[in-house]
CSV table of C-alpha atoms and ligand atoms in Angstrom, one decimal:
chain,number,residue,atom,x,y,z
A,1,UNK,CA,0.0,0.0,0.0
A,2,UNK,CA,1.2,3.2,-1.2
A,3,UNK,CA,-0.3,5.3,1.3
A,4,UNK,CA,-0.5,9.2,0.3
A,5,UNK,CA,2.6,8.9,-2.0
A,6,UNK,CA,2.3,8.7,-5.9
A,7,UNK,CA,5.6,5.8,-5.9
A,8,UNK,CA,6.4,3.0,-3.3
A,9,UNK,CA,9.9,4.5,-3.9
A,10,UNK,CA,8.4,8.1,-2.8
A,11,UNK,CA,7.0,6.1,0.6
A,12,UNK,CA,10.0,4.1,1.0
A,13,UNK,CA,12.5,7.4,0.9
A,14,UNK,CA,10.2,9.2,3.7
A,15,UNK,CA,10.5,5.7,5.6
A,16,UNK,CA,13.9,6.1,6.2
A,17,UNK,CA,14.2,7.9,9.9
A,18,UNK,CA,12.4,5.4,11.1
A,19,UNK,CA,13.7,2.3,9.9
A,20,UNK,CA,17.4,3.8,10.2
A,21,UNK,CA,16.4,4.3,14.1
A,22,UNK,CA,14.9,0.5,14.4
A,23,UNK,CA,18.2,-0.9,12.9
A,24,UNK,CA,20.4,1.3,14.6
A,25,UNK,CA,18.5,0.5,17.7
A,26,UNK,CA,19.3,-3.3,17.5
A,27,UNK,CA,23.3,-2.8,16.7
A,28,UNK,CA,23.7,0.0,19.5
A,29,UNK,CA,22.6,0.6,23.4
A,30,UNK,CA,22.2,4.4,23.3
A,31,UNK,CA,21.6,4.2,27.0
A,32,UNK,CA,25.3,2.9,27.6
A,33,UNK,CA,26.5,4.7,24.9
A,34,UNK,CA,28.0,2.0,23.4
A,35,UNK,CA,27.8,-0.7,20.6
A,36,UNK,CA,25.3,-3.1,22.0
A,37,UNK,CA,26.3,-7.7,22.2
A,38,UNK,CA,25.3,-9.2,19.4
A,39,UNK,CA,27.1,-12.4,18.2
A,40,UNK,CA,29.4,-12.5,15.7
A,41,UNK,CA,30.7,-15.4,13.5
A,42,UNK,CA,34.3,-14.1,14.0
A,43,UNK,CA,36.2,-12.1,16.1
A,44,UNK,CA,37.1,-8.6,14.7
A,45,UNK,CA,40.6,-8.4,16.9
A,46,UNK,CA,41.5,-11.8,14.9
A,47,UNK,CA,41.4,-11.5,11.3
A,48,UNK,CA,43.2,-9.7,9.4
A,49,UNK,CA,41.1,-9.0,6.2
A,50,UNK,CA,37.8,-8.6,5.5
A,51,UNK,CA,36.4,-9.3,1.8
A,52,UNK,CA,33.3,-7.5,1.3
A,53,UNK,CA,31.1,-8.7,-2.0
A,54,UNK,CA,27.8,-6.9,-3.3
A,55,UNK,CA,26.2,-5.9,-6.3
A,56,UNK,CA,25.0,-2.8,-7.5
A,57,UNK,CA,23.5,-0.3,-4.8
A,58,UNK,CA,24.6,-3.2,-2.2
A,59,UNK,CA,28.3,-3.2,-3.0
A,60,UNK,CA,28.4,1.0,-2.8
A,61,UNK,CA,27.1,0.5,0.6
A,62,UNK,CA,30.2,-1.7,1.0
A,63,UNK,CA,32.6,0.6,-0.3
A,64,UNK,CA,31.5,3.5,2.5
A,65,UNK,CA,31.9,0.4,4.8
A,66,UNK,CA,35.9,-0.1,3.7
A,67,UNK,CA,36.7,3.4,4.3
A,68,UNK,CA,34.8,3.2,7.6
A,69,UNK,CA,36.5,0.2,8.9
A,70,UNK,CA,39.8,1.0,7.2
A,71,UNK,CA,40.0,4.8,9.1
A,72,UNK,CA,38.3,3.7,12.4
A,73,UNK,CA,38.9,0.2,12.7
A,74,UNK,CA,42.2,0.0,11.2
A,75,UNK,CA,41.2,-3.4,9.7
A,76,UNK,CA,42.0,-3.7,6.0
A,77,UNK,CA,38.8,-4.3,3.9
A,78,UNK,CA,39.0,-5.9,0.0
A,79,UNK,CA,35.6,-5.2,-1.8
A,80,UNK,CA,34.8,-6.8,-5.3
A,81,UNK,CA,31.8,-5.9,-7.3
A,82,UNK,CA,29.9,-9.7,-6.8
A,83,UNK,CA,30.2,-10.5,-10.2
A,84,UNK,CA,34.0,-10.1,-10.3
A,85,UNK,CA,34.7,-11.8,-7.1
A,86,UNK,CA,32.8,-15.1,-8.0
A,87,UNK,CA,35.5,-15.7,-10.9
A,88,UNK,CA,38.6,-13.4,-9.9
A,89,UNK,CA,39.8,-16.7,-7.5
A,90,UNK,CA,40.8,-14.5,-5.2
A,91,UNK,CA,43.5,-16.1,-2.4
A,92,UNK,CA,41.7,-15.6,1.3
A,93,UNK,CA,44.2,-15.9,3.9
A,94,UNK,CA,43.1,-18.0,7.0
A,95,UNK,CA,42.9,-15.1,9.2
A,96,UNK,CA,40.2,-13.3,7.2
A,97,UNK,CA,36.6,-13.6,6.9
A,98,UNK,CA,34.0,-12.6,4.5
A,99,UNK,CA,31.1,-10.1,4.6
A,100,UNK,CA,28.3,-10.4,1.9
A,101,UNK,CA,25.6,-7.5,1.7
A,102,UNK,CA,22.3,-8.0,0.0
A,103,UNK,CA,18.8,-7.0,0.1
A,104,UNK,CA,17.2,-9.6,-1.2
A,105,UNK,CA,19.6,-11.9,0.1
A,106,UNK,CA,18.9,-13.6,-3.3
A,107,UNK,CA,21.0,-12.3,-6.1
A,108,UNK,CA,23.0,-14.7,-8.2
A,109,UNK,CA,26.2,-13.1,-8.4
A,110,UNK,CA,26.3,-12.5,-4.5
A,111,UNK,CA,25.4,-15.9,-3.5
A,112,UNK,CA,28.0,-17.3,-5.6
A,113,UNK,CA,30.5,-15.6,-4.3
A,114,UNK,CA,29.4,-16.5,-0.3
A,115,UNK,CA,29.8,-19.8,-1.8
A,116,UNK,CA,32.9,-19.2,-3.3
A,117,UNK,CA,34.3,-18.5,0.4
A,118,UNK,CA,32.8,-21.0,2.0
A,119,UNK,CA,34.5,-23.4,-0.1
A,120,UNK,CA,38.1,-21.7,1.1
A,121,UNK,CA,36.4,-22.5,4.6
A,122,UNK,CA,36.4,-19.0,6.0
A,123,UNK,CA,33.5,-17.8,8.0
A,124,UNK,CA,30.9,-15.9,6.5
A,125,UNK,CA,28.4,-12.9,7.6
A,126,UNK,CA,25.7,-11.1,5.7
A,127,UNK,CA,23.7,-8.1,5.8
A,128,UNK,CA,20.5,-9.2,4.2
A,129,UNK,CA,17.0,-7.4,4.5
A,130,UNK,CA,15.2,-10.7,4.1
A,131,UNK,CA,15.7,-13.3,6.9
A,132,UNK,CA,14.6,-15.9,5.6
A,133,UNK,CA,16.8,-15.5,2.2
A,134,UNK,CA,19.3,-18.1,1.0
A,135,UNK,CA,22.0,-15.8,1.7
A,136,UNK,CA,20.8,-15.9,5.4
A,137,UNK,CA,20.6,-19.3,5.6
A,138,UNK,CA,23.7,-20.1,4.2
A,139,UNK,CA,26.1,-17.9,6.4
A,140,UNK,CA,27.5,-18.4,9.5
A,141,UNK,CA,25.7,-15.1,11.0
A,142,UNK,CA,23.4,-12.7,9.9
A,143,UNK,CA,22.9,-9.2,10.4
A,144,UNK,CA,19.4,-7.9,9.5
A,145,UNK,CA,18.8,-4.8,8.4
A,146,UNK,CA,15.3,-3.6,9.7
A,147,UNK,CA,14.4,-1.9,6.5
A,148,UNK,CA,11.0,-3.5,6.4
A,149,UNK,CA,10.1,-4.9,2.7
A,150,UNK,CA,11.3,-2.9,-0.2
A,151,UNK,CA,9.5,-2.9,-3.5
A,152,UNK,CA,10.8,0.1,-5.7
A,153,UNK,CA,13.5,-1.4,-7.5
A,154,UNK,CA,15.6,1.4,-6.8
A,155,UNK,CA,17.0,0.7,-3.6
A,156,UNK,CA,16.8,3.8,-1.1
A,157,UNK,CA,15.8,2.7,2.6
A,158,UNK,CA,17.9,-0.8,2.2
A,159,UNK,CA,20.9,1.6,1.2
A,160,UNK,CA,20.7,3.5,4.5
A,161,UNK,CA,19.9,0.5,6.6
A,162,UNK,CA,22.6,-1.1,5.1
A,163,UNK,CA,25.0,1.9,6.3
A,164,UNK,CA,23.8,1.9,9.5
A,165,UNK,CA,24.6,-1.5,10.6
A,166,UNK,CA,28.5,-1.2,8.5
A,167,UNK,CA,28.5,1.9,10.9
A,168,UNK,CA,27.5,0.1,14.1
A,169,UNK,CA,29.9,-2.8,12.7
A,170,UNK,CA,32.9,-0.7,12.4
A,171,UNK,CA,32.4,0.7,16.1
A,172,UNK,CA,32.2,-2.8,17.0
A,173,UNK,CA,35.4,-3.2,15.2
A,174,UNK,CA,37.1,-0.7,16.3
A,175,UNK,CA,36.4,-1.6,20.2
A,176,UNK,CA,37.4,-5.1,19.6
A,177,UNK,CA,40.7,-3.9,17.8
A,178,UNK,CA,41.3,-1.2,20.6
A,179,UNK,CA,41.2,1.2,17.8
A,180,UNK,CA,39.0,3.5,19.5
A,181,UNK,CA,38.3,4.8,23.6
A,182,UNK,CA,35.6,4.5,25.6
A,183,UNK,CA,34.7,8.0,25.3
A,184,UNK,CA,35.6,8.2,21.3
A,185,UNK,CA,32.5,5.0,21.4
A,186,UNK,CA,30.8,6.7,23.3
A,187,UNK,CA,30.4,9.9,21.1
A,188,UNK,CA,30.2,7.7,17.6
A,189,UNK,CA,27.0,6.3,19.1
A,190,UNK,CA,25.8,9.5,20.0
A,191,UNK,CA,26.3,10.9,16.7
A,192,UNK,CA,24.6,7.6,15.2
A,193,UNK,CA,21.8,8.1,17.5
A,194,UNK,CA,21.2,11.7,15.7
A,195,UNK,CA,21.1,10.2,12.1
A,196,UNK,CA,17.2,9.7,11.7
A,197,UNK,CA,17.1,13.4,13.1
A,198,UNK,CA,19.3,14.7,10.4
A,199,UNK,CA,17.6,12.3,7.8
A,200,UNK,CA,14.1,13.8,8.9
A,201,UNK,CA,16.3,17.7,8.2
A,202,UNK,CA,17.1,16.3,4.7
A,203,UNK,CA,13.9,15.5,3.9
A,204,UNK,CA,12.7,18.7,4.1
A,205,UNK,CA,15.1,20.0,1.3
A,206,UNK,CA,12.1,19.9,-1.4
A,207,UNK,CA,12.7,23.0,-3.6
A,208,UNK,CA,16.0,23.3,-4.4
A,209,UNK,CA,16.0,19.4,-4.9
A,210,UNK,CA,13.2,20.0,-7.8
A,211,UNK,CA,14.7,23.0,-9.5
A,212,UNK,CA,17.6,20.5,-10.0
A,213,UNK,CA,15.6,17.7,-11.4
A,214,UNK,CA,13.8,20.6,-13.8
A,215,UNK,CA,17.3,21.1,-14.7
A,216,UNK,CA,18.4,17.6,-15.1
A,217,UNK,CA,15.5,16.1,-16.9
A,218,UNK,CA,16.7,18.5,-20.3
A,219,UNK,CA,20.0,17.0,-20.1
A,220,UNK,CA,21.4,14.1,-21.9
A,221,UNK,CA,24.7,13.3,-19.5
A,222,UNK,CA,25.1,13.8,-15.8
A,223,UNK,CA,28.5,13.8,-13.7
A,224,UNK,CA,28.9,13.2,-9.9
A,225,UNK,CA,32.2,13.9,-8.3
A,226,UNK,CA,32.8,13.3,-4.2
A,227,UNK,CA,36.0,12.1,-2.5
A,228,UNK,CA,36.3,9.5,0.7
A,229,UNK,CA,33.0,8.6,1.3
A,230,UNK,CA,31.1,10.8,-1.1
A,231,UNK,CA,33.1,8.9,-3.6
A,232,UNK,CA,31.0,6.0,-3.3
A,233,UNK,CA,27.5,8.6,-2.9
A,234,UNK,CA,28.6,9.7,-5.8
A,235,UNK,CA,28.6,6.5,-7.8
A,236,UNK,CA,25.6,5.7,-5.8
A,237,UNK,CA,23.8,8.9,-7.4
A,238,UNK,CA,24.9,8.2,-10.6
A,239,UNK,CA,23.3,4.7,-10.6
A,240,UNK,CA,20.3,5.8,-8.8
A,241,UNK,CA,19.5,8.6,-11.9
A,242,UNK,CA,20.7,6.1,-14.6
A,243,UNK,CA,18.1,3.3,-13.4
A,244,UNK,CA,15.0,5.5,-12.8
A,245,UNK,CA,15.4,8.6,-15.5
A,246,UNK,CA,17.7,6.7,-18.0
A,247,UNK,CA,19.9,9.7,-18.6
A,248,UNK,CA,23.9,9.2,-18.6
A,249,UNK,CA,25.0,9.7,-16.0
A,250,UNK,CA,28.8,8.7,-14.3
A,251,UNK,CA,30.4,9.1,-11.1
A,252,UNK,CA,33.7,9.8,-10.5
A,253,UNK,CA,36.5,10.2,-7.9
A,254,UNK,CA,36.9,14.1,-8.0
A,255,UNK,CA,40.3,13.9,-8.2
A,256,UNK,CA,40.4,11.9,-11.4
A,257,UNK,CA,38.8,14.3,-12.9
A,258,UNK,CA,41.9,15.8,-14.5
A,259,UNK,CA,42.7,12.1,-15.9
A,260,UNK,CA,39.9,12.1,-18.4
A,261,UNK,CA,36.6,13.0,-17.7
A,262,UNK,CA,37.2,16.6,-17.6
A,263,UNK,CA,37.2,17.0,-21.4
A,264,UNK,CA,33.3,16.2,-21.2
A,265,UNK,CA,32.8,19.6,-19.7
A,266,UNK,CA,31.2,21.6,-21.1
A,267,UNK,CA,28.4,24.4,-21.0
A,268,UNK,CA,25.7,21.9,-21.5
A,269,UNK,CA,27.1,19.6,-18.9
A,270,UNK,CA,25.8,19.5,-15.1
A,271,UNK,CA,28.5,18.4,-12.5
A,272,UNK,CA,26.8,17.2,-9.4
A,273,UNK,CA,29.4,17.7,-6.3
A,274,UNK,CA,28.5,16.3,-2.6
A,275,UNK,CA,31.1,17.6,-0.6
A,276,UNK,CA,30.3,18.3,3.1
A,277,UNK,CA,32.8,20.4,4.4
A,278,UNK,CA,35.0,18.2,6.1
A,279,UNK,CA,38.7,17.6,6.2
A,280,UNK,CA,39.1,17.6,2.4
A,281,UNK,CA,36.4,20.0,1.3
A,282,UNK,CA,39.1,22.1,-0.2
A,283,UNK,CA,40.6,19.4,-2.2
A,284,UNK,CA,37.0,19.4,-4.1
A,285,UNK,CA,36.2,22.7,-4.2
A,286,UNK,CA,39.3,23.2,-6.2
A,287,UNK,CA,38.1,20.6,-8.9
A,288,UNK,CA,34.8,22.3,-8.6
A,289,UNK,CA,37.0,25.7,-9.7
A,290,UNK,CA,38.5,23.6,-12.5
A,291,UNK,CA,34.6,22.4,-13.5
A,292,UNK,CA,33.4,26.2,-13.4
A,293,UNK,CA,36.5,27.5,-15.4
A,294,UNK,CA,35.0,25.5,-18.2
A,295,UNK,CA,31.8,26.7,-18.1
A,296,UNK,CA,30.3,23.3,-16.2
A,297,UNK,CA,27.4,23.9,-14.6
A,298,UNK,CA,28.0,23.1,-11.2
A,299,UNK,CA,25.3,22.1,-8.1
A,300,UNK,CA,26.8,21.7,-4.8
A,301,UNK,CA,25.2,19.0,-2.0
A,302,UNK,CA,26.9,20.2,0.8
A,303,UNK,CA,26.2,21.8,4.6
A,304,UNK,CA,25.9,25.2,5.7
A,305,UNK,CA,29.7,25.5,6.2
A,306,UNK,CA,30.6,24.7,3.1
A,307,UNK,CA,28.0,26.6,1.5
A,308,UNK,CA,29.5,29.4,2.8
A,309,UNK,CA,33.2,28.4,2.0
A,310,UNK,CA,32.8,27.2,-1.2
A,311,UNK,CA,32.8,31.2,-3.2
A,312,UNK,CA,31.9,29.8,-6.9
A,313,UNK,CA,28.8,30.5,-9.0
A,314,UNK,CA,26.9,27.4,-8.7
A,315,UNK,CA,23.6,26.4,-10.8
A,316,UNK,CA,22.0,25.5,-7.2
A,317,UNK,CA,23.3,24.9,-4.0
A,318,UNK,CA,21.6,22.4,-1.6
A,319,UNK,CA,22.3,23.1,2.1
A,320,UNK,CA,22.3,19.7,4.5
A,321,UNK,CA,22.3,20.1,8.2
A,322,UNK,CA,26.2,20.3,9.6
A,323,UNK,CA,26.6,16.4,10.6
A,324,UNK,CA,29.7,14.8,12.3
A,325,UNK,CA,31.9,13.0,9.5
A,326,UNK,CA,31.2,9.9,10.8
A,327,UNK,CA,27.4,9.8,9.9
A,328,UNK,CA,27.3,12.3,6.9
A,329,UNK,CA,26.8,9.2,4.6
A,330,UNK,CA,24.3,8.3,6.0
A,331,UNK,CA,22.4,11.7,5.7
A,332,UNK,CA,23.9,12.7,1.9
A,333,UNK,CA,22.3,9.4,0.9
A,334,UNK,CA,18.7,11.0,0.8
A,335,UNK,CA,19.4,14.2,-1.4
A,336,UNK,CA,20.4,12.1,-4.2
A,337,UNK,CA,17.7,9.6,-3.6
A,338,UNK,CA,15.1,12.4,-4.1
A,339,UNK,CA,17.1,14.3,-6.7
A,340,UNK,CA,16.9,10.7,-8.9
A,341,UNK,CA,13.1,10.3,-8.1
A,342,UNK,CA,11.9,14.0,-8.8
A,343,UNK,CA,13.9,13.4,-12.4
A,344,UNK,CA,11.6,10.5,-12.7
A,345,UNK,CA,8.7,11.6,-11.9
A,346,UNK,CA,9.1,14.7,-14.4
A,347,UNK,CA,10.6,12.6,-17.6
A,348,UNK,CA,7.0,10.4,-16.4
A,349,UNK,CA,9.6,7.1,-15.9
A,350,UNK,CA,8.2,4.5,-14.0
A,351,UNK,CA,10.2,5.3,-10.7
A,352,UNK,CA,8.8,1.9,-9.0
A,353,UNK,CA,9.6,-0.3,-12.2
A,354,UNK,CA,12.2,1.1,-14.3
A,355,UNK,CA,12.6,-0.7,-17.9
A,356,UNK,CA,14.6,-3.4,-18.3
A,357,UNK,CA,15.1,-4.4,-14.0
A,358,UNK,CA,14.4,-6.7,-12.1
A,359,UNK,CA,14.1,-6.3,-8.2
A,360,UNK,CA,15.7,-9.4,-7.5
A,361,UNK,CA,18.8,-10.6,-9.7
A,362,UNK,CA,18.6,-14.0,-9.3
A,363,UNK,CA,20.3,-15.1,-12.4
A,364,UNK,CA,23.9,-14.6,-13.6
B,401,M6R,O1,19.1,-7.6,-3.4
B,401,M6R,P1,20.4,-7.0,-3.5
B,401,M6R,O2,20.8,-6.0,-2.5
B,401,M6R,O3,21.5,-8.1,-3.6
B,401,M6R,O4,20.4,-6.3,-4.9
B,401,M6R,C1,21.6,-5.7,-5.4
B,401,M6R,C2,21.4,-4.8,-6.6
B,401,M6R,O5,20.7,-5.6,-7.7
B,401,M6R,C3,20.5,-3.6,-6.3
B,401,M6R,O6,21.1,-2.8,-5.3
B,401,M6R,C4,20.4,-2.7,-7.5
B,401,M6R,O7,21.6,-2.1,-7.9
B,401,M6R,C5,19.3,-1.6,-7.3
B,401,M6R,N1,18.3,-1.6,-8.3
B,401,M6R,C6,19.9,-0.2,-7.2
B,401,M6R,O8,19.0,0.8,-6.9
């Protein structure tokens, strides 16, 4: 049941401070201020890798996760698009462990590569959003997201759910690795604890989020540049508009701009830039200068700070709630959502059923 919203996508996006603050609730004890027991089918402060393995929307989520436990955790995380891992024969050393992430819990590519490791007899988790899926059942522990079912093919509140329990892992990580103090756990769940309050913020950003799409739905290619984390939201919101408006759309590392993709700017081309000001905002900004100097048109996802740091004409700028580094993922996840949809809903795509996909990939 759709509710009052035109798209189960629509209801799905507006789902997300609630379902983030169930999930969140099962991985943390706010009242302790600390990550909360939950079994694990390995011990972080024992292995030495961790292979992650996803596909599409999934695997992005897993990519913020390797920074995350990488920088916090100090645990070093290898992460293969699903369909690559299955065949790449990749060595696992005995000290590592492997971490599959999956909404269904059902696609091919994914379960063939949990299979893959569990023939090279290391242990094996999953983040599904389907208990009962064959990915569940066939790992040595599970870790639910509490996204509640999903039925827009594009994947929004999974995506979010899916961050919030890498996030909650990588604190759990980090304590087991003695990576992190008391007090620094302490203020990472704190900070978690705010997320649905900041998603609710974002939610709110309505106007300048449809003067973008207006923008967008005349143009034939799209770029979206973001370092560290936004690297991978940037990816992630060049797949989202790809799937539901079918405009080209590509996200890139901004610092590889200058290694080819910079001759596509041009007048005609908008350069989509989420950049938070944190401790590289100026690294971006200066490839956003390099953008503007050749006549890109430019819209900036960033907060208030960098809003006001970042001096360059911009097409639009959308102004997020200042959020702590840790959870800005989290939070920038929802502007692009909603920028993808709202170009939907005015090229008149089908936003729950885009052409050609399938929910559920469940063949090779
Ligand atoms: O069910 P899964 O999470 O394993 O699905 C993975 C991808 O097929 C999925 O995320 C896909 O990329 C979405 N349509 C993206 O919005």
């Amino acid at each position: 049941d759709k509710g009052n919203y035109r798209h189960f996508m629509e209801k799905e996006i507006h789902e997300q401070p609630e379902v983030i603050s169930h999930t969140l609730a099962r991985y943390l004890d706010f009242a302790q201020g600390t990550v909360a027991n939950f079994d694990l089918p390995f011990d972080f402060a024992k292995i030495e890798r961790l292979a992650i393995s996803a596909c599409g929307t999934a695997y992005l989520a897993g990519l913020i996760g390797k920074y995350w436990l990488e920088r916090y955790a100090r645990l070093p995380v290898d992460i293969d698009i699903a369909s690559e891992f299955r065949y790449r024969e990749m060595p696992l050393p005995e000290n590592s462990a492997a971490l599959f992430i999956s909404q269904s819990g059902e696609t091919a590519d994914t379960l063939a590569s949990l299979r893959y490791c569990r023939g090279e007899g290391i242990p094996i988790a999953a983040i599904v959003n389907v208990r009962e899926s064959t990915m569940a059942r066939e790992s040595d522990g599970i870790f639910p997201t509490l996204a509640g079912p999903e039925i827009g093919v594009a994947s929004t509140k999974a995506f979010t759910c899916q961050l919030s329990v890498l996030a909650a892992l990588t604190l759990k990580a980090a304590r087991a690795r003695g990576t992190i103090t008391p007090d620094e756990e302490k203020a990472f769940v704190r900070q978690l604890a705010e997320a649905p309050r900041y998603v609710s913020q974002a939610l709110k950003l309505s106007d300048g989020i449809e003067k973008v799409a207006r923008e967008l739905s005349h143009v034939r290619h799209v770029l979206y540049l973001g370092r560290d984390t936004n690297y991978p939201l940037a990816l992630e919101g060049a797949l989202k508009l790809k799937e539901l408006s079918y405009i080209h759309a590509e996200g890139y590392a901004a610092g590889e701009l200058k290694h080819g993709p910079i001759a596509l700017i041009d007048e005609q081309m908008p350069v989509i830039v989420i950049a938070p000001h944190d401790r590289i905002f100026e690294k971006t900004v200066s490839n956003m200068q390099e953008v503007a100097a050749r006549g890109g048109r430019i819209v900036l996802i960033t907060d208030e700070k960098g809003a006001k740091n970042a001096t360059l004409d911009t097409l639009e700028t959308i102004v997020l709630p200042d959020v702590p580094e840790f959870v800005a993922p989290i939070v920038y996840a929802l502007p692009i959502q909603m920028l993808a949809y709202h170009t939907a809903v005015l090229m008149g795509t089908d936003a729950d059923q885009p052409r050609n996909l399938a929910k559920s990939v469940t063949v090779e």
